[in-house]
Amino acid sequence: MVEVHDVVDVMGASMEAPTNQQLIDFVIHEARLIDQHRLDEWLDLFTDDGIYWMPLEWGQTDPKLTTSLMYEDKLLLTIRIERLKGKRTYSQKPKSRCHHVLQTPQIDKRDEANNEFVTWTPMHYVETRYDDQQLYAAWATHTLAVVDGKLRIRLKRVDLVNCDAAFGNIQLFM
Amino acid sequence: MTRYRGNVEAVRNLVRETEVHRDVYIDDEVFALEMEHLFANAWIYVGTTIGAQPVLMVRHTDDSVKELHNRCPHKGTRITTDTCGNTGKFFRCPYHAWTFRTDGSLFFIPLRKGYENTGLETSHASEGISPVRHVRNYRGFVFAKLNDTGPDFEEFFGESLSSIDNMVDRSPAGRLEVAGGVLRYMHNCNWKMLVENQTDTTHPMVAHESSAGTAIEVWKKAPPGAKKPMAVEIYAPFMAPYEFFENMGIRVWPNGHGHTGVHHSIHSDYSAVPGYFESMAAAYGEERAKAILDENRHNTIYFPNLMVKGPIQLLRLFKPIAADKTLVESWTFRLVDAPDMLLERTLMYNRLINAPTSVVGHDDLEMYERAQEGLRVDANQWINVQRLYDPSERHDATAVANGTTEWQMRNQFRAWSKFMTLSM
């Protein structure tokens, strides 16, 4: 019998220093969790002080004294995810769906001494609701660390190619 | 078929004492008339457009602010597409290099001899870039009026300017700086739905239960004694009970202006920022500083399409694009000489509430877009604005009322009718 292979099995194995392939698999797996609406599992990928950041400005360096589209810690991400489950979440009746197409993540940094690994991933992201389908192009930068033998996200930064454009609702996670 | 153009009675009939006809939101002809009349007769907060028309704003050599129609007098090319910058002493059209002083007057045309003995001096083109005739810079906020008809600046805004005053006074230096970047959010709905929402105090606990209510529920699971984060301080008041909003009060002013939060508001109970009151007291004296900061106005409407939020230094501009399309720009300000923490809070508020990624904004936009579609129903063509209506209610009055009244919405529509028909 052939076992269905989900990279989550790879994620389950304890590690000390991740291989490049493990970093790549992690980033691809993370996008898959979002596409499959497995958002509780997705949130668990973040460290306790992990941040999801979507800058508003091209090349933005300051997340707090410059406005961002999103700059959210685990509390704010939890609120978003719990809200999506609610009965009175009107903007999600009907629900949105999303779809990622990633280029192979590139390893920008391997700093084993400081437990910091950075990947860079160009991607296209589609969000749909009703008859409306929006396409976004972005670069995802993941700052990862090994915590208790598992890869975790310290910072996921999503830079939209048109970050300063006027958007309608963007309701899920890129 | 024209139903409204040239028919001032038909336009007047769209607004009744306690209801308005759906055509004010969905009819393309009414929208076109709004751009021609309402947005020309009223004082409009400006940057790059007045209604549908591109303008540019520039500081002239004498330090005054000029507002110019953003088209070359030659072929109509927009002179600049920059949202900010320094043009130097002149504007130069990128098409044929006609050059203008910063008051719009024509300075230079290449190969000028081609116009000798052509009578150019009597043409529209020789007048240069036309200036907007009525411009007023009020404490750094620039408003303009296209038509000669309509009241002057002071008469139009009256006491409502006190909300801008309070926002600027909150800086120990008495000065604001644009800061943080502009959130731009596209809405497939009529611009007036957004303006009405600003003083709609019976929707937060309903439409925003999913966001603010969830924030409260999630925070309940925090360890006991944990300090309430800024984000929860911002979200939680949206779930305040009806009594809170009834008691906050609404003030209406003539010409469609008004504000929520006369006595208190959703911004009243934010944590104090260390060092801020001390610097305010040093600048103004303790008593005056306290008076400035005790004012917690929620949303102030500057009719027709601007909202100012003094206590958190933010404004939202509802830019009409079509009957069913509105661009919302949310601008933020730094209080000069105040701690950075205040700007940080302002920006957090802006992204949590006003961004296209905001879970509060998502549900508001959902309501507007559902209304834009629902108004196609022929069986009922009227929108109700009757809450706490009193038949003795005065038009164009200054008054304070229960915070859940729809008086301010009625106030806006009375002003709408007035400024729409003033030049018809």
Coordinates of C-alpha atoms in Angstrom, one line a residue:
Chain A
M1 CA 0.0 0.0 0.0
V2 CA 1.3 3.4 -0.9
E3 CA 1.0 5.9 1.8
V4 CA -0.3 9.4 1.0
H5 CA 2.7 11.6 1.7
D6 CA 2.0 15.0 3.2
V7 CA 5.0 17.1 4.1
V8 CA 3.5 17.4 7.5
D9 CA 5.2 14.1 8.2
V10 CA 8.5 15.7 7.5
M11 CA 7.5 18.7 9.7
G12 CA 6.8 16.2 12.5
A13 CA 10.3 14.9 12.7
S14 CA 12.5 16.6 15.3
M15 CA 15.5 18.5 14.0
E16 CA 18.5 20.5 15.2
A17 CA 19.6 22.4 12.1
P18 CA 17.2 22.2 9.1
T19 CA 18.5 21.2 5.7
N20 CA 17.7 23.6 2.8
Q21 CA 15.2 21.1 1.6
Q22 CA 13.5 21.1 4.9
L23 CA 13.2 24.9 4.8
I24 CA 11.7 24.7 1.3
D25 CA 9.3 22.0 2.3
F26 CA 8.2 24.1 5.3
V27 CA 7.4 27.1 3.3
I28 CA 5.4 25.1 0.7
H29 CA 3.5 23.3 3.5
E30 CA 2.7 26.6 5.2
A31 CA 1.0 27.9 2.0
R32 CA -0.9 24.6 1.7
L33 CA -2.4 24.9 5.2
I34 CA -3.8 28.3 4.3
D35 CA -5.2 27.0 1.0
Q36 CA -6.9 24.1 2.8
H37 CA -8.3 26.4 5.5
R38 CA -6.3 24.5 8.2
L39 CA -5.8 27.8 10.0
D40 CA -5.4 26.4 13.6
E41 CA -2.6 24.3 12.4
W42 CA -1.2 27.2 10.4
L43 CA -1.2 29.4 13.5
D44 CA 0.7 26.8 15.4
L45 CA 3.6 27.2 12.9
F46 CA 4.3 30.7 14.5
T47 CA 6.5 31.1 17.5
D48 CA 4.8 32.7 20.5
D49 CA 6.2 36.0 19.5
G50 CA 5.7 35.4 15.8
I51 CA 4.5 38.2 13.5
Y52 CA 2.7 38.3 10.2
W53 CA 3.5 41.5 8.3
M54 CA 2.1 42.9 5.2
P55 CA 3.8 46.3 4.5
L56 CA 1.9 49.2 2.9
E57 CA 5.0 50.9 1.4
W58 CA 7.5 49.7 -1.1
G59 CA 10.7 48.6 0.7
Q60 CA 9.1 49.5 4.1
T61 CA 11.5 49.2 7.1
D62 CA 9.4 50.4 10.0
P63 CA 6.3 48.4 10.9
K64 CA 5.1 50.7 13.7
L65 CA 5.6 54.3 12.7
T66 CA 4.7 53.6 9.1
T67 CA 1.2 52.1 8.4
S68 CA 1.0 48.5 7.3
L69 CA -1.8 46.5 5.7
M70 CA -1.2 44.0 8.5
Y71 CA 1.2 43.8 11.4
E72 CA -0.2 41.1 13.6
D73 CA 1.0 39.1 16.5
K74 CA -0.5 35.8 17.6
L75 CA -3.3 37.5 19.5
L76 CA -4.5 39.4 16.4
L77 CA -4.1 36.4 14.2
T78 CA -6.1 34.3 16.7
I79 CA -8.9 36.9 16.5
R80 CA -8.9 36.7 12.7
I81 CA -9.0 32.9 12.7
E82 CA -11.7 32.7 15.4
R83 CA -13.7 35.3 13.5
L84 CA -13.7 33.2 10.4
K85 CA -15.5 30.5 12.3
G86 CA -18.2 32.8 13.6
K87 CA -21.9 32.6 12.7
R88 CA -22.2 36.4 12.4
T89 CA -19.2 36.9 10.2
Y90 CA -21.2 38.6 7.4
S91 CA -18.3 39.4 5.1
Q92 CA -17.7 35.6 5.0
K93 CA -21.2 34.6 3.9
P94 CA -20.3 33.0 1.5
K95 CA -16.8 32.2 2.5
S96 CA -13.7 33.3 0.6
R97 CA -11.3 30.7 -0.8
C98 CA -7.7 31.1 -1.8
H99 CA -4.9 29.6 -3.8
H100 CA -1.1 30.0 -3.8
V101 CA 1.3 29.4 -6.6
L102 CA 4.9 29.5 -5.2
Q103 CA 8.2 29.7 -6.9
T104 CA 10.7 27.4 -5.2
P105 CA 11.7 29.2 -2.0
Q106 CA 15.3 30.5 -2.1
I107 CA 17.5 30.3 1.0
D108 CA 18.7 33.8 1.7
K109 CA 20.3 33.1 5.1
R110 CA 21.4 30.2 7.2
D111 CA 22.6 31.3 10.6
E112 CA 22.8 28.1 12.7
A113 CA 24.6 29.8 15.6
N114 CA 21.8 32.3 16.0
N115 CA 19.0 29.8 15.0
E116 CA 17.9 32.0 12.1
F117 CA 16.9 30.9 8.6
V118 CA 15.5 33.2 6.0
T119 CA 13.8 32.2 2.8
W120 CA 12.5 34.3 -0.1
T121 CA 9.6 33.1 -2.2
P122 CA 7.9 34.9 -5.1
M123 CA 4.3 33.9 -5.4
H124 CA 0.9 34.5 -7.0
Y125 CA -2.0 34.5 -4.7
V126 CA -5.7 34.2 -5.7
E127 CA -8.6 35.1 -3.4
T128 CA -12.2 34.4 -4.6
R129 CA -15.6 35.1 -3.2
Y130 CA -18.9 34.9 -5.1
D131 CA -18.0 35.5 -8.8
D132 CA -15.1 37.7 -7.9
Q133 CA -11.5 36.5 -8.3
Q134 CA -8.6 38.7 -7.5
L135 CA -5.0 37.9 -8.4
Y136 CA -2.1 39.3 -6.2
A137 CA 1.6 39.0 -6.9
A138 CA 3.9 39.1 -3.9
W139 CA 7.2 38.1 -2.3
A140 CA 7.0 36.2 0.9
T141 CA 10.0 36.4 3.2
H142 CA 10.1 33.8 6.0
T143 CA 12.3 34.3 9.1
L144 CA 12.4 30.8 10.6
A145 CA 13.8 29.3 13.8
V146 CA 14.0 25.8 15.3
V147 CA 11.9 25.6 18.5
D148 CA 11.7 22.4 20.4
G149 CA 13.0 20.5 17.4
K150 CA 10.5 22.0 14.9
L151 CA 10.7 24.8 12.4
R152 CA 8.6 27.8 13.4
I153 CA 7.9 31.2 11.9
R154 CA 9.3 34.3 13.7
L155 CA 8.2 36.6 10.9
K156 CA 6.3 36.1 7.7
R157 CA 6.6 39.2 5.6
V158 CA 4.4 39.5 2.5
D159 CA 5.4 42.3 0.1
L160 CA 2.8 42.9 -2.6
V161 CA 4.2 44.1 -5.9
N162 CA 1.4 46.8 -5.8
C163 CA 1.4 47.3 -2.0
D164 CA 0.2 50.9 -2.3
A165 CA -2.7 50.3 -4.7
A166 CA -6.3 50.7 -3.7
F167 CA -7.7 47.3 -2.9
G168 CA -11.1 45.9 -2.1
N169 CA -11.4 43.4 0.7
I170 CA -8.5 41.1 1.2
Q171 CA -9.9 38.6 3.7
L172 CA -7.6 35.6 4.1
F173 CA -3.8 35.2 4.5
M174 CA -1.2 35.3 1.7
Chain B
M1 CA -33.7 59.4 -20.7
T2 CA -33.1 62.3 -18.4
R3 CA -35.3 62.4 -15.3
Y4 CA -33.3 64.8 -13.2
R5 CA -31.2 67.1 -15.4
G6 CA -33.1 70.3 -15.8
N7 CA -35.7 69.2 -13.3
V8 CA -35.0 70.8 -10.0
E9 CA -38.3 69.7 -8.5
A10 CA -37.4 66.0 -9.3
V11 CA -34.1 66.5 -7.5
R12 CA -35.8 68.1 -4.5
N13 CA -38.3 65.3 -4.3
L14 CA -35.5 62.7 -3.7
V15 CA -35.2 63.9 -0.1
R16 CA -38.2 63.8 2.2
E17 CA -38.3 64.7 5.9
T18 CA -37.4 61.2 7.1
E19 CA -36.6 59.2 4.0
V20 CA -34.6 59.5 0.8
H21 CA -35.2 57.9 -2.6
R22 CA -32.8 55.2 -3.7
D23 CA -31.7 57.2 -6.8
V24 CA -29.4 59.3 -4.6
Y25 CA -27.3 56.1 -4.3
I26 CA -27.8 54.3 -7.5
D27 CA -28.7 56.7 -10.3
D28 CA -25.9 57.7 -12.7
E29 CA -27.6 60.9 -13.6
V30 CA -27.9 62.0 -10.0
F31 CA -24.3 61.1 -9.5
A32 CA -23.3 63.3 -12.5
L33 CA -25.4 66.2 -11.1
E34 CA -23.7 65.7 -7.7
M35 CA -20.3 66.2 -9.4
E36 CA -21.6 69.3 -11.3
H37 CA -23.5 71.0 -8.5
L38 CA -23.0 69.6 -5.0
F39 CA -19.2 69.2 -5.3
A40 CA -19.0 72.7 -6.9
N41 CA -21.2 74.6 -4.5
A42 CA -19.8 73.1 -1.3
W43 CA -16.3 73.6 0.2
I44 CA -14.4 70.4 -0.5
Y45 CA -11.3 69.1 1.3
V46 CA -8.7 68.9 -1.4
G47 CA -5.6 67.1 -2.5
T48 CA -5.7 65.8 -6.0
T49 CA -9.4 65.9 -6.9
I50 CA -12.5 68.0 -6.4
G51 CA -15.4 65.6 -7.1
A52 CA -14.3 64.1 -10.4
Q53 CA -11.9 66.8 -11.4
P54 CA -8.1 66.6 -11.1
V55 CA -6.5 69.5 -9.2
L56 CA -3.0 70.1 -7.9
M57 CA -2.1 71.9 -4.7
V58 CA 1.2 73.9 -4.5
R59 CA 2.9 76.3 -2.1
H60 CA 3.6 79.5 -4.0
T61 CA 6.7 81.7 -3.7
D62 CA 4.7 84.0 -1.3
D63 CA 4.0 81.0 0.9
S64 CA 0.3 80.9 0.1
V65 CA -1.2 77.6 -1.0
K66 CA -2.6 77.6 -4.6
E67 CA -5.1 75.1 -5.9
L68 CA -4.8 74.7 -9.7
H69 CA -6.9 72.8 -12.2
N70 CA -4.6 70.0 -13.1
R71 CA -4.6 70.3 -16.9
C72 CA -2.3 72.0 -19.3
P73 CA -4.1 74.9 -21.0
H74 CA -2.7 73.7 -24.3
K75 CA -3.8 70.1 -24.9
G76 CA -5.3 69.1 -21.5
T77 CA -2.4 67.0 -20.3
R78 CA -2.3 66.6 -16.5
I79 CA 0.6 68.7 -15.4
T80 CA 1.7 66.5 -12.6
T81 CA 0.8 62.9 -11.4
D82 CA 2.9 63.1 -8.3
T83 CA 1.1 63.0 -5.0
C84 CA 3.8 65.1 -3.3
G85 CA 7.1 66.6 -4.2
N86 CA 8.9 69.9 -5.0
T87 CA 8.3 71.3 -8.5
G88 CA 10.9 74.1 -8.0
K89 CA 9.9 77.6 -9.3
F90 CA 7.9 76.3 -12.3
F91 CA 5.6 73.6 -13.6
R92 CA 6.6 72.3 -17.0
C93 CA 4.1 70.3 -19.0
P94 CA 5.7 67.0 -20.1
Y95 CA 4.0 67.1 -23.5
H96 CA 5.3 70.3 -25.2
A97 CA 7.2 72.0 -22.4
W98 CA 4.8 74.9 -21.8
T99 CA 6.0 76.3 -18.5
F100 CA 4.0 78.0 -15.7
R101 CA 4.6 79.8 -12.5
T102 CA 3.3 78.2 -9.3
D103 CA 0.3 80.5 -9.4
G104 CA -0.6 78.9 -12.8
S105 CA 0.4 81.9 -14.9
L106 CA 2.0 81.2 -18.3
F107 CA 5.8 81.8 -18.2
F108 CA 7.2 80.3 -21.4
I109 CA 6.2 78.5 -24.6
P110 CA 8.9 77.0 -26.8
L111 CA 9.0 78.3 -30.4
R112 CA 6.7 81.1 -29.4
K113 CA 7.0 82.8 -32.7
G114 CA 4.6 80.3 -34.0
Y115 CA 1.9 82.1 -32.1
E116 CA 2.8 85.6 -33.3
N117 CA -0.2 87.4 -34.8
T118 CA -2.5 84.5 -34.0
G119 CA -4.4 86.2 -31.2
L120 CA -3.1 83.8 -28.6
E121 CA -3.3 86.5 -25.9
T122 CA -7.1 86.4 -26.1
S123 CA -7.3 82.6 -25.9
H124 CA -8.1 80.4 -22.9
A125 CA -4.6 79.0 -23.2
S126 CA -2.8 82.3 -22.6
E127 CA -4.4 82.4 -19.1
G128 CA -2.2 79.6 -18.0
I129 CA -3.3 76.9 -15.6
S130 CA -6.6 78.0 -14.2
P131 CA -6.6 78.5 -10.5
V132 CA -9.5 77.4 -8.3
R133 CA -11.0 80.7 -7.3
H134 CA -12.0 79.9 -3.7
V135 CA -9.3 78.3 -1.6
R136 CA -8.9 78.4 2.2
N137 CA -6.0 77.0 4.2
Y138 CA -7.4 76.4 7.7
R139 CA -4.6 75.4 10.1
G140 CA -3.0 73.4 7.3
F141 CA -6.2 71.8 6.0
V142 CA -7.0 73.1 2.6
F143 CA -10.6 73.4 1.3
A144 CA -11.7 74.7 -2.1
K145 CA -15.0 75.7 -3.7
L146 CA -15.3 75.7 -7.5
N147 CA -18.4 77.9 -8.0
D148 CA -18.9 81.5 -7.0
T149 CA -22.3 80.5 -5.6
G150 CA -22.6 79.1 -2.1
P151 CA -21.6 80.4 1.3
D152 CA -18.1 81.6 2.1
F153 CA -15.8 79.4 4.2
E154 CA -16.7 80.7 7.6
E155 CA -20.4 80.6 7.0
F156 CA -20.2 77.1 5.5
F157 CA -18.3 75.4 8.3
G158 CA -19.2 77.6 11.3
E159 CA -18.6 76.0 14.7
S160 CA -17.7 72.7 13.1
L161 CA -14.1 73.9 12.7
S162 CA -13.7 73.2 16.4
S163 CA -13.1 69.6 15.6
I164 CA -10.1 70.4 13.5
D165 CA -9.0 72.9 16.1
N166 CA -9.1 70.2 18.8
M167 CA -7.1 67.7 16.6
V168 CA -4.3 70.3 16.0
D169 CA -4.4 71.6 19.6
R170 CA -3.5 68.1 20.7
S171 CA 0.0 68.7 19.5
P172 CA 2.1 70.5 22.2
A173 CA 3.5 72.5 19.3
G174 CA 0.0 73.2 17.9
R175 CA 1.1 71.5 14.6
L176 CA 0.4 68.3 12.8
E177 CA 2.5 66.5 10.2
V178 CA 1.1 64.0 7.7
A179 CA 2.7 60.7 8.7
G180 CA 2.5 56.9 8.4
G181 CA 1.2 56.6 4.8
V182 CA -2.2 56.5 3.3
L183 CA -4.5 53.5 3.3
R184 CA -6.5 53.3 0.1
Y185 CA -9.6 51.1 0.1
M186 CA -11.9 50.7 -2.9
H187 CA -15.6 50.3 -2.2
N188 CA -18.2 49.2 -4.7
C189 CA -20.9 51.4 -3.2
N190 CA -22.1 55.0 -3.2
W191 CA -20.0 57.5 -1.3
K192 CA -22.8 58.6 0.9
M193 CA -23.2 55.2 2.5
L194 CA -19.8 55.7 3.9
V195 CA -20.5 59.2 5.1
E196 CA -23.7 58.1 6.8
N197 CA -21.9 55.2 8.5
Q198 CA -19.6 57.6 10.3
T199 CA -22.4 58.7 12.6
D200 CA -24.4 55.5 12.6
T201 CA -24.1 54.4 16.2
T202 CA -26.5 51.4 16.2
H203 CA -24.4 49.3 13.8
P204 CA -21.1 48.6 15.6
M205 CA -22.4 46.0 18.1
V206 CA -24.2 44.3 15.3
A207 CA -22.1 44.4 12.2
H208 CA -18.8 44.3 14.2
E209 CA -19.7 41.5 16.6
S210 CA -17.6 39.2 14.5
S211 CA -14.5 41.2 14.9
A212 CA -14.8 43.3 18.1
G213 CA -16.8 40.6 19.9
T214 CA -14.3 37.9 18.9
A215 CA -11.5 40.2 20.2
I216 CA -13.1 40.4 23.6
E217 CA -13.7 36.6 23.7
V218 CA -10.1 35.8 22.7
W219 CA -8.8 38.3 25.3
K220 CA -10.9 36.6 28.0
K221 CA -8.5 33.6 27.7
A222 CA -5.5 35.7 28.5
P223 CA -3.7 34.9 31.8
P224 CA -5.1 36.9 34.8
G225 CA -3.4 40.2 35.4
A226 CA -2.1 40.4 31.8
K227 CA -1.9 44.0 30.6
K228 CA -4.7 44.8 28.1
P229 CA -3.0 45.3 24.7
M230 CA -3.5 48.4 22.6
A231 CA -5.3 46.3 20.0
V232 CA -7.9 45.1 22.5
E233 CA -8.4 48.7 23.7
I234 CA -9.1 49.7 20.2
Y235 CA -11.5 46.8 19.3
A236 CA -13.5 46.4 22.5
P237 CA -15.5 49.6 22.6
F238 CA -17.2 48.7 19.3
M239 CA -19.1 46.2 21.4
A240 CA -20.3 48.8 24.0
P241 CA -24.0 48.5 24.7
Y242 CA -26.7 50.8 23.1
E243 CA -26.8 52.9 26.3
F244 CA -23.1 53.9 25.8
F245 CA -23.9 55.2 22.3
E246 CA -27.1 56.8 23.4
N247 CA -25.3 58.7 26.1
M248 CA -22.3 59.8 24.0
G249 CA -24.5 62.3 22.2
I250 CA -24.6 63.7 18.6
R251 CA -24.2 67.3 17.7
V252 CA -25.5 68.7 14.5
W253 CA -24.4 71.9 12.8
P254 CA -25.8 73.8 9.9
N255 CA -24.9 72.9 6.3
G256 CA -24.7 69.1 7.0
H257 CA -21.8 69.0 9.5
G258 CA -22.0 67.2 12.8
H259 CA -20.3 64.8 15.1
T260 CA -20.7 61.8 17.4
G261 CA -19.2 61.7 20.9
V262 CA -20.3 64.9 22.5
H263 CA -19.8 63.6 26.1
H264 CA -17.5 60.6 25.6
S265 CA -16.7 58.2 22.8
I266 CA -15.0 54.9 21.9
H267 CA -11.7 56.8 22.3
S268 CA -12.2 58.0 25.8
D269 CA -10.7 55.1 27.8
Y270 CA -7.4 54.5 26.0
S271 CA -4.4 54.2 28.3
A272 CA -2.5 57.3 29.0
V273 CA 0.8 57.7 27.1
P274 CA 3.7 58.5 29.5
G275 CA 5.1 62.0 29.1
Y276 CA 2.3 63.3 26.9
F277 CA 0.2 65.1 29.4
E278 CA 3.3 66.7 30.9
S279 CA 4.4 68.1 27.6
M280 CA 0.8 69.4 26.9
A281 CA 0.7 71.0 30.3
A282 CA 4.1 72.6 29.7
A283 CA 2.8 74.0 26.4
Y284 CA -0.7 75.1 27.3
G285 CA -0.9 75.2 31.1
E286 CA -2.5 72.3 33.0
E287 CA -6.1 73.6 32.8
R288 CA -6.1 74.2 29.1
A289 CA -4.3 71.0 28.4
K290 CA -6.9 69.1 30.3
A291 CA -9.7 70.8 28.4
I292 CA -8.1 69.9 25.1
L293 CA -7.7 66.3 26.0
D294 CA -11.1 65.9 27.7
E295 CA -12.7 66.5 24.3
N296 CA -13.2 63.0 22.9
R297 CA -15.2 63.6 19.8
H298 CA -15.7 60.4 17.9
N299 CA -16.4 61.1 14.2
T300 CA -16.8 64.6 12.8
I301 CA -18.5 64.9 9.4
Y302 CA -17.4 67.9 7.3
F303 CA -20.1 67.8 4.7
P304 CA -20.1 66.4 2.1
N305 CA -17.3 63.8 2.1
L306 CA -14.7 64.2 4.9
M307 CA -14.5 62.7 8.3
V308 CA -12.1 63.8 11.0
K309 CA -11.2 61.8 14.1
G310 CA -9.5 64.3 16.4
P311 CA -8.6 62.1 19.4
I312 CA -6.6 59.8 17.2
Q313 CA -5.4 62.2 14.5
L314 CA -6.9 60.6 11.5
L315 CA -9.1 61.7 8.6
R316 CA -11.0 59.7 6.0
L317 CA -11.8 61.1 2.6
F318 CA -14.7 59.5 0.7
K319 CA -13.8 60.1 -2.9
P320 CA -16.7 59.6 -5.3
I321 CA -15.8 57.7 -8.5
A322 CA -19.2 56.5 -9.8
A323 CA -22.6 56.0 -8.3
D324 CA -21.5 52.6 -7.1
K325 CA -17.8 53.2 -6.6
T326 CA -15.9 55.1 -3.9
L327 CA -12.3 55.4 -3.0
V328 CA -11.7 55.8 0.7
E329 CA -8.4 57.3 1.7
S330 CA -7.5 57.2 5.4
W331 CA -4.8 59.7 6.4
T332 CA -2.9 59.9 9.7
F333 CA -1.0 62.7 11.5
R334 CA 1.8 63.0 13.9
L335 CA 1.3 65.4 16.8
V336 CA 4.5 67.4 16.6
D337 CA 6.4 67.2 19.9
A338 CA 4.3 64.4 21.3
P339 CA 5.6 60.9 22.1
D340 CA 5.9 58.4 19.2
M341 CA 3.5 56.1 21.0
L342 CA 0.6 58.3 20.0
L343 CA 1.5 57.9 16.3
E344 CA 1.9 54.2 16.9
R345 CA -1.6 54.0 18.3
T346 CA -3.0 56.1 15.4
L347 CA -1.5 53.8 12.9
M348 CA -2.6 50.7 14.7
Y349 CA -6.1 52.1 14.7
N350 CA -5.9 52.9 11.0
R351 CA -4.8 49.4 10.0
L352 CA -7.1 47.5 12.4
I353 CA -10.2 49.6 11.3
N354 CA -9.7 51.2 7.9
A355 CA -7.4 49.0 5.9
P356 CA -8.6 46.7 3.0
T357 CA -7.3 43.9 5.3
S358 CA -9.3 45.1 8.3
V359 CA -11.8 42.7 9.8
V360 CA -13.9 45.7 10.8
G361 CA -13.8 47.2 7.4
H362 CA -14.7 43.9 5.8
D363 CA -18.1 43.8 7.5
D364 CA -18.8 47.5 6.8
L365 CA -18.1 47.1 3.1
E366 CA -20.2 43.9 3.1
M367 CA -23.1 46.0 4.4
Y368 CA -22.6 48.8 1.9
E369 CA -22.3 46.4 -1.1
R370 CA -25.4 44.5 0.0
A371 CA -27.3 47.8 0.2
Q372 CA -26.0 48.8 -3.2
E373 CA -27.6 45.6 -4.6
G374 CA -30.6 45.6 -2.3
L375 CA -31.6 49.1 -3.6
R376 CA -32.5 47.5 -7.0
V377 CA -35.7 46.3 -5.4
D378 CA -38.6 48.2 -7.0
A379 CA -41.2 47.3 -4.4
N380 CA -39.7 49.7 -1.9
Q381 CA -37.6 52.6 -3.3
W382 CA -37.0 54.5 -0.1
I383 CA -34.3 54.5 2.6
N384 CA -35.4 55.3 6.1
V385 CA -33.6 57.9 8.3
Q386 CA -36.3 58.3 10.9
R387 CA -34.7 57.3 14.2
L388 CA -35.5 59.8 17.0
Y389 CA -37.2 62.2 14.5
D390 CA -39.2 64.9 16.0
P391 CA -41.6 66.8 13.7
S392 CA -40.5 70.0 15.3
E393 CA -36.8 69.3 14.4
R394 CA -35.3 72.4 13.0
H395 CA -33.3 72.4 9.7
D396 CA -29.8 73.9 9.6
A397 CA -29.7 74.1 13.4
T398 CA -27.0 73.6 16.0
A399 CA -28.3 71.1 18.5
V400 CA -27.2 68.2 20.7
A401 CA -29.3 65.0 20.7
N402 CA -29.3 61.4 21.9
G403 CA -26.3 59.6 20.4
T404 CA -28.4 57.1 18.4
T405 CA -30.4 59.7 16.5
E406 CA -30.3 59.8 12.7
W407 CA -30.6 63.5 12.8
Q408 CA -27.1 63.9 11.4
M409 CA -28.1 61.7 8.4
R410 CA -31.2 63.9 7.9
N411 CA -28.9 66.9 8.4
Q412 CA -26.7 65.7 5.6
F413 CA -29.5 65.1 3.2
R414 CA -31.0 68.5 3.8
A415 CA -27.6 70.0 3.0
W416 CA -27.4 67.7 0.0
S417 CA -30.7 69.0 -1.3
K418 CA -29.6 72.6 -0.6
F419 CA -26.2 72.4 -2.3
M420 CA -27.4 70.3 -5.2
T421 CA -30.1 72.7 -6.2
L422 CA -28.3 76.0 -5.4
S423 CA -26.9 76.3 -8.9
M424 CA -29.7 74.6 -10.8

